[in-house]
PDB file of N, CA, C and O in Angstrom:
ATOM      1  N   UNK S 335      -5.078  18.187   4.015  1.00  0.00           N
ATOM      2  CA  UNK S 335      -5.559  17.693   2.762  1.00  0.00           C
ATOM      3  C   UNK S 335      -5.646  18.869   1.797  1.00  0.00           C
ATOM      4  O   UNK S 335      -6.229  19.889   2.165  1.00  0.00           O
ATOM      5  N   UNK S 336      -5.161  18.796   0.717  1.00  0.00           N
ATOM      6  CA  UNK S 336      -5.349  19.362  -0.384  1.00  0.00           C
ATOM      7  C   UNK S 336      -6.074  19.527  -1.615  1.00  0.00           C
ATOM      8  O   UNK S 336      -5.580  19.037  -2.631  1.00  0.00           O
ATOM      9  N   UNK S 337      -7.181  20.148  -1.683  1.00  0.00           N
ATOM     10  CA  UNK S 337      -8.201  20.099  -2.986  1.00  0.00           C
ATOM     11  C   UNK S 337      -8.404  20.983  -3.696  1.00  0.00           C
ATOM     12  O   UNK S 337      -8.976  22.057  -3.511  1.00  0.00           O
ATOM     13  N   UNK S 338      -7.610  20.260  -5.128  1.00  0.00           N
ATOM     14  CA  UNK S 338      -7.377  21.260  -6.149  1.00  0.00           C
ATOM     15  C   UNK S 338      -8.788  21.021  -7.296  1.00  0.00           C
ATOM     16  O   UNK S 338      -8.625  20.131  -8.130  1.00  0.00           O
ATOM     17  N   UNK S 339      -9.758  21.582  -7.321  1.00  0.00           N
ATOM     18  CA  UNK S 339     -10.766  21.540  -7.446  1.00  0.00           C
ATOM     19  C   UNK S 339     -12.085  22.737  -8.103  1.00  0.00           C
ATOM     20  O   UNK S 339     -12.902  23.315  -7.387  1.00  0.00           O
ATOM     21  N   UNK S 340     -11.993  22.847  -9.385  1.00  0.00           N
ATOM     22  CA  UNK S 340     -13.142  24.139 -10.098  1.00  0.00           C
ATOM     23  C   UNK S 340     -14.093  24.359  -9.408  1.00  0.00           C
ATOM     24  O   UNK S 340     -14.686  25.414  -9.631  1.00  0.00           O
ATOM     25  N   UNK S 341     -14.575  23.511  -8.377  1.00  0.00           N
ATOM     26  CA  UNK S 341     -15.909  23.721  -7.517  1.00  0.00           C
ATOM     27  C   UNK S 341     -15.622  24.672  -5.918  1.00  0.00           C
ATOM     28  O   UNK S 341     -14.396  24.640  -5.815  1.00  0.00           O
ATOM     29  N   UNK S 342     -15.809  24.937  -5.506  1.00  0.00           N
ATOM     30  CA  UNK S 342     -16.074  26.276  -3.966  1.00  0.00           C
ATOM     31  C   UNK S 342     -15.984  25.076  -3.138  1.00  0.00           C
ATOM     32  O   UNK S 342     -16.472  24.027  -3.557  1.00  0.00           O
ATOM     33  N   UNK S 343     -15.429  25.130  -2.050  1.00  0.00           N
ATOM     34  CA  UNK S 343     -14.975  24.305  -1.231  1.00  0.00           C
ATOM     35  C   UNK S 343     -16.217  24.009  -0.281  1.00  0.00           C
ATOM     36  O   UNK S 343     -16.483  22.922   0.231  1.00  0.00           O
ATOM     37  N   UNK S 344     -17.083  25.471  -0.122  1.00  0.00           N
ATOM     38  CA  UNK S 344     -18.575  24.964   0.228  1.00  0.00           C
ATOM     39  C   UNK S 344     -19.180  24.006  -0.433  1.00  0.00           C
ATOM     40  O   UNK S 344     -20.142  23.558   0.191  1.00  0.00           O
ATOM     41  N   UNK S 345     -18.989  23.512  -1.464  1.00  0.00           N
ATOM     42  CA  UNK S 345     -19.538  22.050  -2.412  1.00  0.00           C
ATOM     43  C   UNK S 345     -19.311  21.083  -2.202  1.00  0.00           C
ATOM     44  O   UNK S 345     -20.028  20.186  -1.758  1.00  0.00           O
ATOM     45  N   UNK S 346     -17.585  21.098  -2.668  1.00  0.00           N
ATOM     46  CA  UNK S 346     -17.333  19.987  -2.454  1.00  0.00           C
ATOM     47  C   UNK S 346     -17.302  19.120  -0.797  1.00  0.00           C
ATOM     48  O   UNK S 346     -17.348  17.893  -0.723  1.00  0.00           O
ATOM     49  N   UNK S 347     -17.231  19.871   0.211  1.00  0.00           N
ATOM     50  CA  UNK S 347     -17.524  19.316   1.616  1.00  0.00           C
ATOM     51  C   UNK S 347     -18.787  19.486   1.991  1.00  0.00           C
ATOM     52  O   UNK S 347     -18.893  19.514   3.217  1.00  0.00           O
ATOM     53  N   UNK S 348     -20.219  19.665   1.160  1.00  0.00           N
ATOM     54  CA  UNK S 348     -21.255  19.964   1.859  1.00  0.00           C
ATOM     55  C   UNK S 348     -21.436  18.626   2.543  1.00  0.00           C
ATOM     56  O   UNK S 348     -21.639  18.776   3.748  1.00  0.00           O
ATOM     57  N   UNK S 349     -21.425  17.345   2.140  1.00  0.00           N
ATOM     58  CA  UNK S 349     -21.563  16.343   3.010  1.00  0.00           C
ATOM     59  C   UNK S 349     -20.938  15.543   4.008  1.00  0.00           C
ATOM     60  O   UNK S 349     -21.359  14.579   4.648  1.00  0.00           O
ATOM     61  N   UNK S 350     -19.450  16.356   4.008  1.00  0.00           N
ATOM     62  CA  UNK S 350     -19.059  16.368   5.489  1.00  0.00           C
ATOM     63  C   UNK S 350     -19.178  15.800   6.565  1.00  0.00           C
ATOM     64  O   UNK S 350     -18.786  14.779   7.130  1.00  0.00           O
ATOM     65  N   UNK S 351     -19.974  16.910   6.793  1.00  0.00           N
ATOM     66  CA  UNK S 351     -20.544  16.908   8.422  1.00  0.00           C
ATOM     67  C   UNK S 351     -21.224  16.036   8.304  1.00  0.00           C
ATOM     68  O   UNK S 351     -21.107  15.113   9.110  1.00  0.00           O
ATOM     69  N   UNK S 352     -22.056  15.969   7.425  1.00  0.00           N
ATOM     70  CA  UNK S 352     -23.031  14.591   7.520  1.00  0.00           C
ATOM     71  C   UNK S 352     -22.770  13.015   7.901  1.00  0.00           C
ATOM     72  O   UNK S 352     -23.422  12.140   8.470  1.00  0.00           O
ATOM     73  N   UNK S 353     -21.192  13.133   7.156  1.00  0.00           N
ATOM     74  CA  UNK S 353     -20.341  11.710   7.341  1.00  0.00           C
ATOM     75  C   UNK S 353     -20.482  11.441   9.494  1.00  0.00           C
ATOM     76  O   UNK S 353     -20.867  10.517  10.210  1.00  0.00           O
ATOM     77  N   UNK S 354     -20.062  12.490   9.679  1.00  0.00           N
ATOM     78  CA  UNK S 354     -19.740  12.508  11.026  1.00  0.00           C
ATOM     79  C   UNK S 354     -20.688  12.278  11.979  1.00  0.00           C
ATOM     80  O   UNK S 354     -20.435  11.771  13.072  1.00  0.00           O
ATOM     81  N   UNK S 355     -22.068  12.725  11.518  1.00  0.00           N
ATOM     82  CA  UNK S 355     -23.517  11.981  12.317  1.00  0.00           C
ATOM     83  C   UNK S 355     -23.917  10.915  11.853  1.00  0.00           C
ATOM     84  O   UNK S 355     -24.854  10.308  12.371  1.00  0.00           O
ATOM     85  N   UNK S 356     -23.269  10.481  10.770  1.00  0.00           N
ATOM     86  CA  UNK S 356     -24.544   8.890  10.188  1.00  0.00           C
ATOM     87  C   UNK S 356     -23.388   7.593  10.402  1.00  0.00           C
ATOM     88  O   UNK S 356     -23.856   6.455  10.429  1.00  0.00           O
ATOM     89  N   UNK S 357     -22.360   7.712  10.506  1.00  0.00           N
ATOM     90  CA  UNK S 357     -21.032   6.915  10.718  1.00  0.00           C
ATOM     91  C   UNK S 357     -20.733   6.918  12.467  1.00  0.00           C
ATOM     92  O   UNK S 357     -20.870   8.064  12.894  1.00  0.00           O
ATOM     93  N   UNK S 358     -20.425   6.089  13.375  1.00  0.00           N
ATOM     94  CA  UNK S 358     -19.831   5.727  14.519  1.00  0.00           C
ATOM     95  C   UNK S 358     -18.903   4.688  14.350  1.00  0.00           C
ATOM     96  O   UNK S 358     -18.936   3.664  13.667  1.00  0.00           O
ATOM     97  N   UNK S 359     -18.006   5.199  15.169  1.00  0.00           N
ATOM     98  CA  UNK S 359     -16.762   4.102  15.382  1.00  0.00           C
ATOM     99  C   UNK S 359     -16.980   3.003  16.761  1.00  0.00           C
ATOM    100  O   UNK S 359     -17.092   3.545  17.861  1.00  0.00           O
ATOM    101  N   UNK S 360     -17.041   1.415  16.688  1.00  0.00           N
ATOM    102  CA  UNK S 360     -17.582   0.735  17.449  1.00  0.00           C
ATOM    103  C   UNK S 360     -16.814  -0.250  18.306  1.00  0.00           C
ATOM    104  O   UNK S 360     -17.074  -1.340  17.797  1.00  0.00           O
ATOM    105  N   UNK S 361     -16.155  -0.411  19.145  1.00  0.00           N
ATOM    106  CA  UNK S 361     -15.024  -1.238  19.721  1.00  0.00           C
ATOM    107  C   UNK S 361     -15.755  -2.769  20.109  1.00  0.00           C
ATOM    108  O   UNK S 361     -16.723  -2.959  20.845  1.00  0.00           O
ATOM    109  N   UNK S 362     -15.219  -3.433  19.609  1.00  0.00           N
ATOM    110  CA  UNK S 362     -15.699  -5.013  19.894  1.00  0.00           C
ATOM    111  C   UNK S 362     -14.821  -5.427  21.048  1.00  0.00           C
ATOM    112  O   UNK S 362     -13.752  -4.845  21.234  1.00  0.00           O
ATOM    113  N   UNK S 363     -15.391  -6.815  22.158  1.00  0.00           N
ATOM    114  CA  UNK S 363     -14.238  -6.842  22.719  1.00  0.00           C
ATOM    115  C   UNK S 363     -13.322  -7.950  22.538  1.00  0.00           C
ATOM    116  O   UNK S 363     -12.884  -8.806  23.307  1.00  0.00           O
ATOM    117  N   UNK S 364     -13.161  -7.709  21.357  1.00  0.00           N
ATOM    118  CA  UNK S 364     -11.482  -8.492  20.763  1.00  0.00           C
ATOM    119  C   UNK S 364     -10.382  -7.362  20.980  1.00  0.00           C
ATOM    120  O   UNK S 364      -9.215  -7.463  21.360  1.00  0.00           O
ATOM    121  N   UNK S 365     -11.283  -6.042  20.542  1.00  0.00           N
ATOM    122  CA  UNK S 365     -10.847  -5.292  20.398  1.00  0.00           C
ATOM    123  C   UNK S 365     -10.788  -4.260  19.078  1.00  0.00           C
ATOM    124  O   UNK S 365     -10.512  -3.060  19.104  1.00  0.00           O
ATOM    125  N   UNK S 366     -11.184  -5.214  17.734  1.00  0.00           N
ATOM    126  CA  UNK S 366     -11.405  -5.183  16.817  1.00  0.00           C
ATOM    127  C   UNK S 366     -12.348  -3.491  16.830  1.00  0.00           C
ATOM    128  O   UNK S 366     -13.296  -3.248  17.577  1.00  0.00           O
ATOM    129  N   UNK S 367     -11.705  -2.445  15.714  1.00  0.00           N
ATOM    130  CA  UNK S 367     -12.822  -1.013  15.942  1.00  0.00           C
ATOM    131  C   UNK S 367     -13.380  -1.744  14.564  1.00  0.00           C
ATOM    132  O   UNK S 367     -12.622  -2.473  13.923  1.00  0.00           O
ATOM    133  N   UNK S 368     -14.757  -1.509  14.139  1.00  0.00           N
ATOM    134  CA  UNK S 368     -15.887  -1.490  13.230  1.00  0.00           C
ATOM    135  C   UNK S 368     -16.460   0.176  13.344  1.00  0.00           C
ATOM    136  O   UNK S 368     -16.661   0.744  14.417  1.00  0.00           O
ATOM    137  N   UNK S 369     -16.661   0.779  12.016  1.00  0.00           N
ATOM    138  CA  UNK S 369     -17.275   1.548  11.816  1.00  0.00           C
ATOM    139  C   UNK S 369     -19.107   1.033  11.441  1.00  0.00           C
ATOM    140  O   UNK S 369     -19.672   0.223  10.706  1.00  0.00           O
ATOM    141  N   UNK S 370     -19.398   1.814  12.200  1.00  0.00           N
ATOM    142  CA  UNK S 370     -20.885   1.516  11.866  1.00  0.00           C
ATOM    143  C   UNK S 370     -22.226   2.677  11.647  1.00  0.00           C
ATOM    144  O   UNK S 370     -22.212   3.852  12.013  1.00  0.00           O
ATOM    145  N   UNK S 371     -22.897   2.247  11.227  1.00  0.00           N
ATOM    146  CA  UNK S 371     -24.589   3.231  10.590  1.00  0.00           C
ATOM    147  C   UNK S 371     -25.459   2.703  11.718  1.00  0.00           C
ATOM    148  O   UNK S 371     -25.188   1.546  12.041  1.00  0.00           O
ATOM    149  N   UNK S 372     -26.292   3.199  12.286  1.00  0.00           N
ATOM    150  CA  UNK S 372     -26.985   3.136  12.992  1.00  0.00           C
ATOM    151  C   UNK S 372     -28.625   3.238  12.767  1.00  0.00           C
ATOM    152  O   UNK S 372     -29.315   4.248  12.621  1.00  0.00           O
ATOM    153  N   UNK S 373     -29.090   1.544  12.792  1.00  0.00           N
ATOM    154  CA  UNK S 373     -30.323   1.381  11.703  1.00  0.00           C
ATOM    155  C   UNK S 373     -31.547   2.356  13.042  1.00  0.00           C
ATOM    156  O   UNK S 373     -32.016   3.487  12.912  1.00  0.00           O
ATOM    157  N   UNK S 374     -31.680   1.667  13.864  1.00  0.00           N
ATOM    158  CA  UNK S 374     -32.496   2.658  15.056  1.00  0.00           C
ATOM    159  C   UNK S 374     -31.711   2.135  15.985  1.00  0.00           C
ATOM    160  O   UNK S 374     -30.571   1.730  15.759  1.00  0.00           O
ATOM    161  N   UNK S 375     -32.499   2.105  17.519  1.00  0.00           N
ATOM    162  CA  UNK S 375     -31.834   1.965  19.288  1.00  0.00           C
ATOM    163  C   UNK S 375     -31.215   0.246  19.511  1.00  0.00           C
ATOM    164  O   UNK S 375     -30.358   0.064  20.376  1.00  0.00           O
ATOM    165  N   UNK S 376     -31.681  -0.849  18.738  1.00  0.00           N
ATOM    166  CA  UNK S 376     -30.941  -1.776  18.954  1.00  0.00           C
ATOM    167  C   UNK S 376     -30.124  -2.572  17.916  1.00  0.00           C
ATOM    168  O   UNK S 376     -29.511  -3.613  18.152  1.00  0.00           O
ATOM    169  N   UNK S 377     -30.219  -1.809  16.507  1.00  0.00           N
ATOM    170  CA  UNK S 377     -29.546  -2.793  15.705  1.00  0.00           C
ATOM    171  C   UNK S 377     -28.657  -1.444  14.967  1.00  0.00           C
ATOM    172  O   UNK S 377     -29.138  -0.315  14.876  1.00  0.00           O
ATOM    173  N   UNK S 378     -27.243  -1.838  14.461  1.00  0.00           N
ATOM    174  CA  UNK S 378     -26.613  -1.078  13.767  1.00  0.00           C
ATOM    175  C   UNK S 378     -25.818  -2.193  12.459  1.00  0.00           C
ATOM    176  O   UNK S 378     -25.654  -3.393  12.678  1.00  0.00           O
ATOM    177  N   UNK S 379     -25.352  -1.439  10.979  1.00  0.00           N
ATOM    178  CA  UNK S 379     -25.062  -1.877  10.135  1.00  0.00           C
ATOM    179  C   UNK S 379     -23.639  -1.615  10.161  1.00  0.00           C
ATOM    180  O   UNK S 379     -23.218  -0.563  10.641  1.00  0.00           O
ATOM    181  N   UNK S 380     -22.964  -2.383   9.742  1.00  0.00           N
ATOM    182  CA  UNK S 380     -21.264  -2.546   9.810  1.00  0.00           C
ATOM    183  C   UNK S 380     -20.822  -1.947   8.348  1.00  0.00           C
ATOM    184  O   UNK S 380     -21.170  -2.398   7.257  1.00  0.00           O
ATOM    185  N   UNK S 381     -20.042  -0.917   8.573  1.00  0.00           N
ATOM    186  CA  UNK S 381     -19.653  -0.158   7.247  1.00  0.00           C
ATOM    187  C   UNK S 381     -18.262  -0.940   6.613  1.00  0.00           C
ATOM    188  O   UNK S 381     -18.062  -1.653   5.630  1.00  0.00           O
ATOM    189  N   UNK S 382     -17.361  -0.372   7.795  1.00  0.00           N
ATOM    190  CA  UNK S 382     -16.205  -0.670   7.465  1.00  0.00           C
ATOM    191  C   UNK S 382     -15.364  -1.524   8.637  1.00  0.00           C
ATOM    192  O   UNK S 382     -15.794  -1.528   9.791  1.00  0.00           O
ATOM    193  N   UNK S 383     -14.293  -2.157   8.323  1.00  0.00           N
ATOM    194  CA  UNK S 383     -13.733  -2.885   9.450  1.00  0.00           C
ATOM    195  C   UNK S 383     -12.417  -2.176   9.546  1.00  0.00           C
ATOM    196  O   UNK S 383     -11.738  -2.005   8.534  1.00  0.00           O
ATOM    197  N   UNK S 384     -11.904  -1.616  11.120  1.00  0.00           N
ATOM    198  CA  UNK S 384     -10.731  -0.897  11.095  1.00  0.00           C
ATOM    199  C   UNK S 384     -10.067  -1.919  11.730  1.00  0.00           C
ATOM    200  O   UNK S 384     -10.491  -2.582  12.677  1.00  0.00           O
ATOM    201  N   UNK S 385      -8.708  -2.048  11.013  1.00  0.00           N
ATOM    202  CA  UNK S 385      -7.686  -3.302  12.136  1.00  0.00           C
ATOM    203  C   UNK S 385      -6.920  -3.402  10.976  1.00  0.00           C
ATOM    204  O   UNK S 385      -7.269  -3.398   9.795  1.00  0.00           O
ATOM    205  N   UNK S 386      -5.721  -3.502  11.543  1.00  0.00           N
ATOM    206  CA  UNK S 386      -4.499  -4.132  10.822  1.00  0.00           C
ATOM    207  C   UNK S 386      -4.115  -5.426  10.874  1.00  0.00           C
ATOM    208  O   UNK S 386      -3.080  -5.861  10.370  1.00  0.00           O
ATOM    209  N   UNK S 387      -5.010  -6.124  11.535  1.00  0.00           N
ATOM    210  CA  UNK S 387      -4.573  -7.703  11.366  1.00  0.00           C
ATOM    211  C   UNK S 387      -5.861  -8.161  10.511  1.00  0.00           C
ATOM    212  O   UNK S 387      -7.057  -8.020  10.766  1.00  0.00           O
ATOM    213  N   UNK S 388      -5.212  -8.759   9.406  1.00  0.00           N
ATOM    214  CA  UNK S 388      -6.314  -9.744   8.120  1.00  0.00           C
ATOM    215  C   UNK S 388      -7.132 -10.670   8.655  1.00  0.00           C
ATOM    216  O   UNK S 388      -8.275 -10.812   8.220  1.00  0.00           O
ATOM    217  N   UNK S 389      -6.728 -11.285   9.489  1.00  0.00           N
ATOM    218  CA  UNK S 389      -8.006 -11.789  10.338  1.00  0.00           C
ATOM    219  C   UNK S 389      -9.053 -11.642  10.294  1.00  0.00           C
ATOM    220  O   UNK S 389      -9.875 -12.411   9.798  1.00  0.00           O
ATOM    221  N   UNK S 390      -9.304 -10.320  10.956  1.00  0.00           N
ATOM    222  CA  UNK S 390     -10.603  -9.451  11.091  1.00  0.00           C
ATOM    223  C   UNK S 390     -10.765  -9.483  10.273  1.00  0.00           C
ATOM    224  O   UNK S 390     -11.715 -10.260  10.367  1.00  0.00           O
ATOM    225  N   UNK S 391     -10.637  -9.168   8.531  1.00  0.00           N
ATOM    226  CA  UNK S 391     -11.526  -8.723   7.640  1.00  0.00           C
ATOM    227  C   UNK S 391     -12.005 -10.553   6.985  1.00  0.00           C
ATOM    228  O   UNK S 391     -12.955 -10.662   6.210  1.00  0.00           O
ATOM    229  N   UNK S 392     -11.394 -11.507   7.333  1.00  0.00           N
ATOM    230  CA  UNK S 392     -11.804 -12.760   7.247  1.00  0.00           C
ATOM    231  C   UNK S 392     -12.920 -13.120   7.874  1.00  0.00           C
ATOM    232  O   UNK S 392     -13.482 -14.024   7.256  1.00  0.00           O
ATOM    233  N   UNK S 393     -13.562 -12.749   8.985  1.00  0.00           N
ATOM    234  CA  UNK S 393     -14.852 -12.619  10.051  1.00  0.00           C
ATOM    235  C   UNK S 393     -15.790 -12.357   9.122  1.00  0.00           C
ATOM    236  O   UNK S 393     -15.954 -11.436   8.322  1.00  0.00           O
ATOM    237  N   UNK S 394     -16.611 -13.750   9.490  1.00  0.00           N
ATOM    238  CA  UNK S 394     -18.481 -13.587   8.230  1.00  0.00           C
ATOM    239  C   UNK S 394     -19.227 -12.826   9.555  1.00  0.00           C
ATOM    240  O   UNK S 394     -20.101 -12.085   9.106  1.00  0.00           O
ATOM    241  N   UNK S 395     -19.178 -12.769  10.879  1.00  0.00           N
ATOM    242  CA  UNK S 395     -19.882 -12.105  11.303  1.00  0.00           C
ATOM    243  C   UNK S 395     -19.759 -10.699  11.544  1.00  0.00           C
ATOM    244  O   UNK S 395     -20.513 -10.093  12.305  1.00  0.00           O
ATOM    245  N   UNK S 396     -18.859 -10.195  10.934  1.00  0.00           N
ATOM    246  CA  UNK S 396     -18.697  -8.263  11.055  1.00  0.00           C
ATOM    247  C   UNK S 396     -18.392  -8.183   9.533  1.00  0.00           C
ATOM    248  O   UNK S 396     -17.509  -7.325   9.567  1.00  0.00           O
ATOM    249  N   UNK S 397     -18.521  -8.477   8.331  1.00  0.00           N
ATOM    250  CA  UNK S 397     -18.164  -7.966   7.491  1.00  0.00           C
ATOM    251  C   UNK S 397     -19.001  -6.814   7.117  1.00  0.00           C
ATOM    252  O   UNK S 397     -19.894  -6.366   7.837  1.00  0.00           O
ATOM    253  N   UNK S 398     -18.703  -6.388   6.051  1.00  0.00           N
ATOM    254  CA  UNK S 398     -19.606  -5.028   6.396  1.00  0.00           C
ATOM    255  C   UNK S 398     -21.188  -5.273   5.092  1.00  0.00           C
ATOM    256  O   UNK S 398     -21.334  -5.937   4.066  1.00  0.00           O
ATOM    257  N   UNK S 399     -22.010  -4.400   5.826  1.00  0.00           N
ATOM    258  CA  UNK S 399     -23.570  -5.044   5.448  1.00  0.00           C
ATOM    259  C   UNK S 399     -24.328  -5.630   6.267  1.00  0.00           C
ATOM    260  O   UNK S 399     -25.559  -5.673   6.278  1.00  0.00           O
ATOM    261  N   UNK S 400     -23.145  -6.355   7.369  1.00  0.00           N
ATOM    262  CA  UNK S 400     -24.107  -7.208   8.176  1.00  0.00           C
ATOM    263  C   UNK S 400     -24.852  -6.134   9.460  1.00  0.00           C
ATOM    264  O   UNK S 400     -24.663  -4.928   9.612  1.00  0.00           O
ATOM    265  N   UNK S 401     -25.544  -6.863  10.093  1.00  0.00           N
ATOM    266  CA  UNK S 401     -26.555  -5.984  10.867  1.00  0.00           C
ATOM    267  C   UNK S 401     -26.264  -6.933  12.034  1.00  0.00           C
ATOM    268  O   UNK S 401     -26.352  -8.140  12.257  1.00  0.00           O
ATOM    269  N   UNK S 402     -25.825  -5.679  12.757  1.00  0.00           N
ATOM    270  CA  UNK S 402     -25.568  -6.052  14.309  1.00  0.00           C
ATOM    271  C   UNK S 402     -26.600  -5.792  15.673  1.00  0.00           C
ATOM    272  O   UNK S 402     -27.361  -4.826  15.625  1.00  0.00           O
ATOM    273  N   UNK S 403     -26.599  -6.373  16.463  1.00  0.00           N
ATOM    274  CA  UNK S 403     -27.830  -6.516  17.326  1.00  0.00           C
ATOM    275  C   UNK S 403     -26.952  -5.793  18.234  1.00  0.00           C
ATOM    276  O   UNK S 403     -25.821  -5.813  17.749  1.00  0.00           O
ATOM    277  N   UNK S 404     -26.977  -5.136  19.389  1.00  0.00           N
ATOM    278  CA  UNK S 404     -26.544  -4.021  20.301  1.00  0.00           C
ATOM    279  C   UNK S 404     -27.610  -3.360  21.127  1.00  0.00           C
ATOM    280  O   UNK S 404     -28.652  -2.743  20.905  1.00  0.00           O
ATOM    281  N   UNK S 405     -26.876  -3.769  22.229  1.00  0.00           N
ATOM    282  CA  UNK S 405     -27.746  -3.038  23.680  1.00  0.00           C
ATOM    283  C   UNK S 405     -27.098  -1.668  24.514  1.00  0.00           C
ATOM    284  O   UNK S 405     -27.449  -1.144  25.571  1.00  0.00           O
ATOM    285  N   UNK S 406     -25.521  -1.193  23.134  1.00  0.00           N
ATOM    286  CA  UNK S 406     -25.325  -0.109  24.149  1.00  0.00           C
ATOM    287  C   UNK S 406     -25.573   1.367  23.224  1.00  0.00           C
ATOM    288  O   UNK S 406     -25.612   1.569  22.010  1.00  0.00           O
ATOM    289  N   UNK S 407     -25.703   2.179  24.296  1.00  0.00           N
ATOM    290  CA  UNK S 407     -26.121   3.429  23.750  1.00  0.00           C
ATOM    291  C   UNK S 407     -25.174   4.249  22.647  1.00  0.00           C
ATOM    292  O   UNK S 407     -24.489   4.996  23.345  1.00  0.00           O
ATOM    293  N   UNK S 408     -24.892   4.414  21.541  1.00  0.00           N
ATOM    294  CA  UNK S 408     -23.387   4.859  20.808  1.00  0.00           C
ATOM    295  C   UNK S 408     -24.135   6.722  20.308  1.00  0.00           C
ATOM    296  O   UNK S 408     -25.096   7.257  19.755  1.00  0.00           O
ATOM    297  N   UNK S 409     -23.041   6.976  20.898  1.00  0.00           N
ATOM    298  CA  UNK S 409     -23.098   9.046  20.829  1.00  0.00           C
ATOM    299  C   UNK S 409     -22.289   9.377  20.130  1.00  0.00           C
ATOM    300  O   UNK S 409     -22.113  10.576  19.914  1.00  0.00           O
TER     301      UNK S 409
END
C-alpha cells in the first residue's frame, strides 16, 4: 500500500493496531466469515459480512449491527 500523505506515517496508522484487537474474523457454519466487535464473553456485534455470494449479505440475521449470542471463546 501506498500513502502519499503531508502527515508522518506514525499518524496516519496510529489506529492500526487497534483495528486488529477490537475487530475478529468469525466462521459460521454455512461457512459464511463475519467480521465481528466483541460486546463482552457471550455476545458479539457483526461489523462486516465477508462472502462472495449475495445471498449472505441478503441474511436479516447477520447483517451488520446485529448482536450475536456466542458460546465460543474468539482470540
Amino acid at each position: 500500500m501506498i500513502n502519499y500523505s503531508i502527515y508522518p506515517a506514525e499518524m496516519v496508522f496510529a489506529d492500526f493496531d487497534d483495528f486488529e484487537l477490537k475487530y475478529e474474523e468469525l466462521s459460521l457454519e454455512d461457512g459464511t466469515i463475519i467480521m465481528v466487535e466483541r460486546i463482552d464473553d457471550k455476545q458479539v456485534k457483526v461489523s462486516k459480512i465477508i462472502s462472495s455470494d449475495p445471498q449472505c449479505y441478503l441474511r436479516k440475521d447477520i447483517q451488520p449491527g446485529t448482536i450475536l449470542k456466542t458460546n465460543l471463546q474468539i482470540t
